[in-house]
Coordinates of C-alpha atoms in Angstrom, one line a residue:
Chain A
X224 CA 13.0 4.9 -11.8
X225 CA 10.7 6.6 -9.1
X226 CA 12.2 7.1 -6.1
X227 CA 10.3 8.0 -2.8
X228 CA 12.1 8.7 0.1
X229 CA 11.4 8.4 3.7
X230 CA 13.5 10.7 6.1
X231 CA 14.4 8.5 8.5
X232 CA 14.4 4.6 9.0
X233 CA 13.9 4.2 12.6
X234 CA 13.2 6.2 14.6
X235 CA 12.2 6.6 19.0
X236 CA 10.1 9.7 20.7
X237 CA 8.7 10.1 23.8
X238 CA 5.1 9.7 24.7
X239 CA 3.5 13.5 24.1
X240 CA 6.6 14.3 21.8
X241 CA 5.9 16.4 18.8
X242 CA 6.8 14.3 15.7
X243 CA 7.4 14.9 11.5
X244 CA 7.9 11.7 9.0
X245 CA 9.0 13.4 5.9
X246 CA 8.4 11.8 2.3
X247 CA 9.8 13.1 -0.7
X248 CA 9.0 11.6 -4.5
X249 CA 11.2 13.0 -7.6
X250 CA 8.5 11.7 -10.2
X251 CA 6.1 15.1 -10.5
X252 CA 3.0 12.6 -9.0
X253 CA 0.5 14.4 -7.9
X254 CA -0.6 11.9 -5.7
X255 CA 1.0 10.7 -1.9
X256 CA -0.5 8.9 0.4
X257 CA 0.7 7.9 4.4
X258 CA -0.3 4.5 5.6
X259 CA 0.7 2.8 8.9
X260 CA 1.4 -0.6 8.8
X261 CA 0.7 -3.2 12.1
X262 CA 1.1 -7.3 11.9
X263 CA -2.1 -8.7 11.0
X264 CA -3.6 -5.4 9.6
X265 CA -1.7 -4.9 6.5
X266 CA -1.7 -1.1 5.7
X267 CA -4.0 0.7 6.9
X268 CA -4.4 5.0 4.8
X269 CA -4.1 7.5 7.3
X270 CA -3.8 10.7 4.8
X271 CA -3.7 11.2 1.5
X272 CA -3.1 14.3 -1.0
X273 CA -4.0 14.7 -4.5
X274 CA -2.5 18.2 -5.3
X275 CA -0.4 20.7 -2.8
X276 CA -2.1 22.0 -0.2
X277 CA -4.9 19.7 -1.0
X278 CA -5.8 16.6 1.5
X279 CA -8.3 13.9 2.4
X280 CA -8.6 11.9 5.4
X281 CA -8.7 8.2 4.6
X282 CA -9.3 5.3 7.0
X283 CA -7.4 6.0 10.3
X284 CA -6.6 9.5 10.7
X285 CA -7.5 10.4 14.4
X286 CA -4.2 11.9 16.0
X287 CA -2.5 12.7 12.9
X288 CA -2.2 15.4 10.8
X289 CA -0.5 16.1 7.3
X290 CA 1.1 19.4 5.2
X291 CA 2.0 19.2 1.5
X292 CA 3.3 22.9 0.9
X293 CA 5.2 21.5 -2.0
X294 CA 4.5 18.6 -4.8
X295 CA 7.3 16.8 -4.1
X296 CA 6.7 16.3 0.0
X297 CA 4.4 15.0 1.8
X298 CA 4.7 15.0 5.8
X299 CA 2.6 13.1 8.4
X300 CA 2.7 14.7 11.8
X301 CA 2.1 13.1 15.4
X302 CA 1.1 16.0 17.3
X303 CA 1.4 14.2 20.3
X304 CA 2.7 10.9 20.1
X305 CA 1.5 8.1 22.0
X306 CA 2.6 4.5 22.3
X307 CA -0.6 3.0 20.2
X308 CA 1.3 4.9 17.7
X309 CA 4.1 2.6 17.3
X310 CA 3.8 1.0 14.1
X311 CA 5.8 1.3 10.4
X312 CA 4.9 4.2 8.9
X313 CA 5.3 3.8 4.7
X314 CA 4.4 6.5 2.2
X315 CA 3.6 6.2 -1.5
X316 CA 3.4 8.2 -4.5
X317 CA 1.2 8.1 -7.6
X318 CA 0.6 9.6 -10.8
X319 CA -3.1 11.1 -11.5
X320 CA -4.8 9.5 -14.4
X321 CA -7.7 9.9 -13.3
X322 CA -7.9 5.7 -12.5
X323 CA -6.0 3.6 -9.6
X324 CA -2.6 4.4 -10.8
X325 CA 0.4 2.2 -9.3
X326 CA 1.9 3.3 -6.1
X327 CA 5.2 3.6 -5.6
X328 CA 6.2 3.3 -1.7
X329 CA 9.1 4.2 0.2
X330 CA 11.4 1.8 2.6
X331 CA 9.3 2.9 5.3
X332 CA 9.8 4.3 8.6
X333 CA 9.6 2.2 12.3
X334 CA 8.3 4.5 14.9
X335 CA 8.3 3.7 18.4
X336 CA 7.2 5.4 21.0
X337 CA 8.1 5.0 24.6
Chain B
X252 CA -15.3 1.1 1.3
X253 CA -14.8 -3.2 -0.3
X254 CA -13.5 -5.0 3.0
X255 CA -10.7 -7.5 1.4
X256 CA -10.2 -11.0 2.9
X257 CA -7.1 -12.8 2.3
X258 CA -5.6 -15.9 4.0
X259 CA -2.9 -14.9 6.2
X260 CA -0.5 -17.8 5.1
X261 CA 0.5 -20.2 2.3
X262 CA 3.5 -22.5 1.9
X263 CA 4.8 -23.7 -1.6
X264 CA 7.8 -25.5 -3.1
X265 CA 10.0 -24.6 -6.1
X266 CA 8.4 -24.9 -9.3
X267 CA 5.1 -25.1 -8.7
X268 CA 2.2 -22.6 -9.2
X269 CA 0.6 -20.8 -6.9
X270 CA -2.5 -19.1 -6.6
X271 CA -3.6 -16.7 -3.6
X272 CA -7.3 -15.5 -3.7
X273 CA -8.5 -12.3 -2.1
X274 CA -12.4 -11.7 -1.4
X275 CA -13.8 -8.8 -1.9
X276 CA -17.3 -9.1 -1.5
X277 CA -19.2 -5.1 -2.0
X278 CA -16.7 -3.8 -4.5
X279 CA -17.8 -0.8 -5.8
X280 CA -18.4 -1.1 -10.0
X281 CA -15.8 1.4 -10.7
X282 CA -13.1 -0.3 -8.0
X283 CA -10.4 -1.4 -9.9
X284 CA -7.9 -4.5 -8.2
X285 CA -4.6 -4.4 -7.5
X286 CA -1.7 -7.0 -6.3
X287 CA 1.2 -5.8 -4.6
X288 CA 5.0 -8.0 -3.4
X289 CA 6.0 -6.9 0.1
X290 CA 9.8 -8.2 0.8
X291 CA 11.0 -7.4 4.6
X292 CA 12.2 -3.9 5.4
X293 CA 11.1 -2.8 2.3
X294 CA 7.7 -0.7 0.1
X295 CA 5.1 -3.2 -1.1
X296 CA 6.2 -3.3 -5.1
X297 CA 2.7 -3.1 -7.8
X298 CA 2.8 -6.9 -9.5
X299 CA -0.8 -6.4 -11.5
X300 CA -3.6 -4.5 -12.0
X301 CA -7.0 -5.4 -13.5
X302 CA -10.7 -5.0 -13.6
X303 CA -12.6 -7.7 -14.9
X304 CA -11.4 -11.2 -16.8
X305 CA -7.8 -12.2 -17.1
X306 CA -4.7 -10.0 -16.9
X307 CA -1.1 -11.4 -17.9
X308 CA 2.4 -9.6 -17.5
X309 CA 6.1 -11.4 -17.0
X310 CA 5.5 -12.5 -13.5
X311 CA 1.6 -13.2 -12.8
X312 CA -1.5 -13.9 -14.3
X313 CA -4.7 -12.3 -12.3
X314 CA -7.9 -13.7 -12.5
X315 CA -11.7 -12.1 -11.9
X316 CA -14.9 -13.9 -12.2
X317 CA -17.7 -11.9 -14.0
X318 CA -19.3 -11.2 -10.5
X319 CA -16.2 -9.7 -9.7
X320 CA -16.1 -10.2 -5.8
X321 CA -12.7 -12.0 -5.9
X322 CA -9.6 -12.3 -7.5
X323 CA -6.7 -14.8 -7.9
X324 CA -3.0 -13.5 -8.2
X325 CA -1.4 -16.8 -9.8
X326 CA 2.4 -17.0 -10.0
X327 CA 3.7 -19.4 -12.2
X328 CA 6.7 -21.9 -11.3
X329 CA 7.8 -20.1 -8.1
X330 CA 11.2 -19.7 -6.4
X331 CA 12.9 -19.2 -3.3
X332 CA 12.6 -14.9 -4.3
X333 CA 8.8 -15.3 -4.7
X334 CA 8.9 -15.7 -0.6
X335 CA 7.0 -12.4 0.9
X336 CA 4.4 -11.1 1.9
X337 CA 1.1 -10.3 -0.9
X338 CA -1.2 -8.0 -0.7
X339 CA -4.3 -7.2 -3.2
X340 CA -5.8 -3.8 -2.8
X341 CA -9.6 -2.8 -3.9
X342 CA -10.1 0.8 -4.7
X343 CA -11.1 3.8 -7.2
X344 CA -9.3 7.0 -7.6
X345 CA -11.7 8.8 -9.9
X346 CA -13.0 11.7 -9.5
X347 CA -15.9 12.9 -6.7
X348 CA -14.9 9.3 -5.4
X349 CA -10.9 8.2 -3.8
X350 CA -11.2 4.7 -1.9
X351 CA -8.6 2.5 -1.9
X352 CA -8.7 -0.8 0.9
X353 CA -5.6 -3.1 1.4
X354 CA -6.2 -6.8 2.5
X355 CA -4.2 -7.9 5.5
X356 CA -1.5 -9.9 3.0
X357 CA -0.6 -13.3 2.5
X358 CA 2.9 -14.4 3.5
X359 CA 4.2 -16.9 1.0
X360 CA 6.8 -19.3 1.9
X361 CA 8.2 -21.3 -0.7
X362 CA 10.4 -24.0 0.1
X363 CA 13.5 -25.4 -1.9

């Protein structure tokens, strides 16, 4: 089974804090993906990666950044949190056919920032 | 990008069949459509896939009209584990084009 995992469940930072959500897939995919995730707006992509080192902005990516230095993890950075921020963070994983593969999504991480 | 509508809420019994519809009016002709299961404090979990016509597995039927600007995840005889949250998602991940949209979800409640 594909397992992606999310390096922390909850989590709480300050307001201007410096923050890393870690993901990690041991399926080879080449394909990971950070959404956030806010009542009423169902998940909204913030980053995506298709290879390492390799990234795309998707819908929502204003005040976040991402690295992917190896295949297997892909990290979403708040470089200076703030409380519009607060939110469940998920990440996902996909193999690369080429076509919409199935994404395979962590148990997700609940930021909140004070 | 497709902008997906769903309705935010149904409510069913055991047993019966239900069928959640998600609009998706300016798909692109190479978006493919996607359902996923969200239980709480977990991932949303892929159900189905398809592009056009009827798709079966062991858990769901999903149906698209030729025009293809909706789609209608149909679960047959549900139970009290079918309660969560659905989501369809619109997108294409080929390549010189990745887009994928999520709809807002559905939250199923089935009743015993």
């Amino acid at each position: 089974d594909v397992k992606v995992t999310q390096s922390s469940r909850y989590l709480v930072k300050r307001t201007g804090e410096k923050v890393f959500l870690e993901c990690v897939q041991d399926m080879d995919h080449e394909n990971m993906f950070w959404y956030r995730q806010d009542p009423g707006l169902g998940l909204r992509l913030i980053y995506f990666s298709y290879d390492v080192k390799m990234k795309e902005k998707g819908d929502i990516p204003e005040g976040y950044s991402v690295s992917r230095e190896k295949k297997e993890r892909f990290s979403l950075i708040l470089e200076s949190a703030s409380t519009n921020q607060t939110s469940m963070y998920l990440c996902a994983s996909s193999l690369s056919s080429g076509s919409v593969d199935e994404q395979y999504f962590g148990p997700g991480t609940r930021l909140t920032v004070t | 990008l497709a902008k997906t509508t769903q309705p935010i809420s149904m409510d069913s019994y055991e047993g019966q069949e239900v069928n959640i519809t998600c609009s998706h009016n300016n798909i692109a002709t190479n978006d493919y459509i996607t359902w996923y299961q969200q239980f709480p404090s977990q991932g949303p979990r892929f159900i189905i896939q398809g592009y056009k016509t009827k798709v079966t597995n062991e858990v769901a039927s999903l149906f698209i009209p030729a025009d293809r600007k909706s789609s209608t995840l149909s679960l047959p005889r549900v139970s009290l584990s079918d309660t969560a949250v659905y989501y369809c998602l619109v997108g294409d991940w080929g390549t010189g084009r990745r887009a994928l949209t999520f709809g807002s979800g559905t939250r199923l409640q089935v009743q015993p």
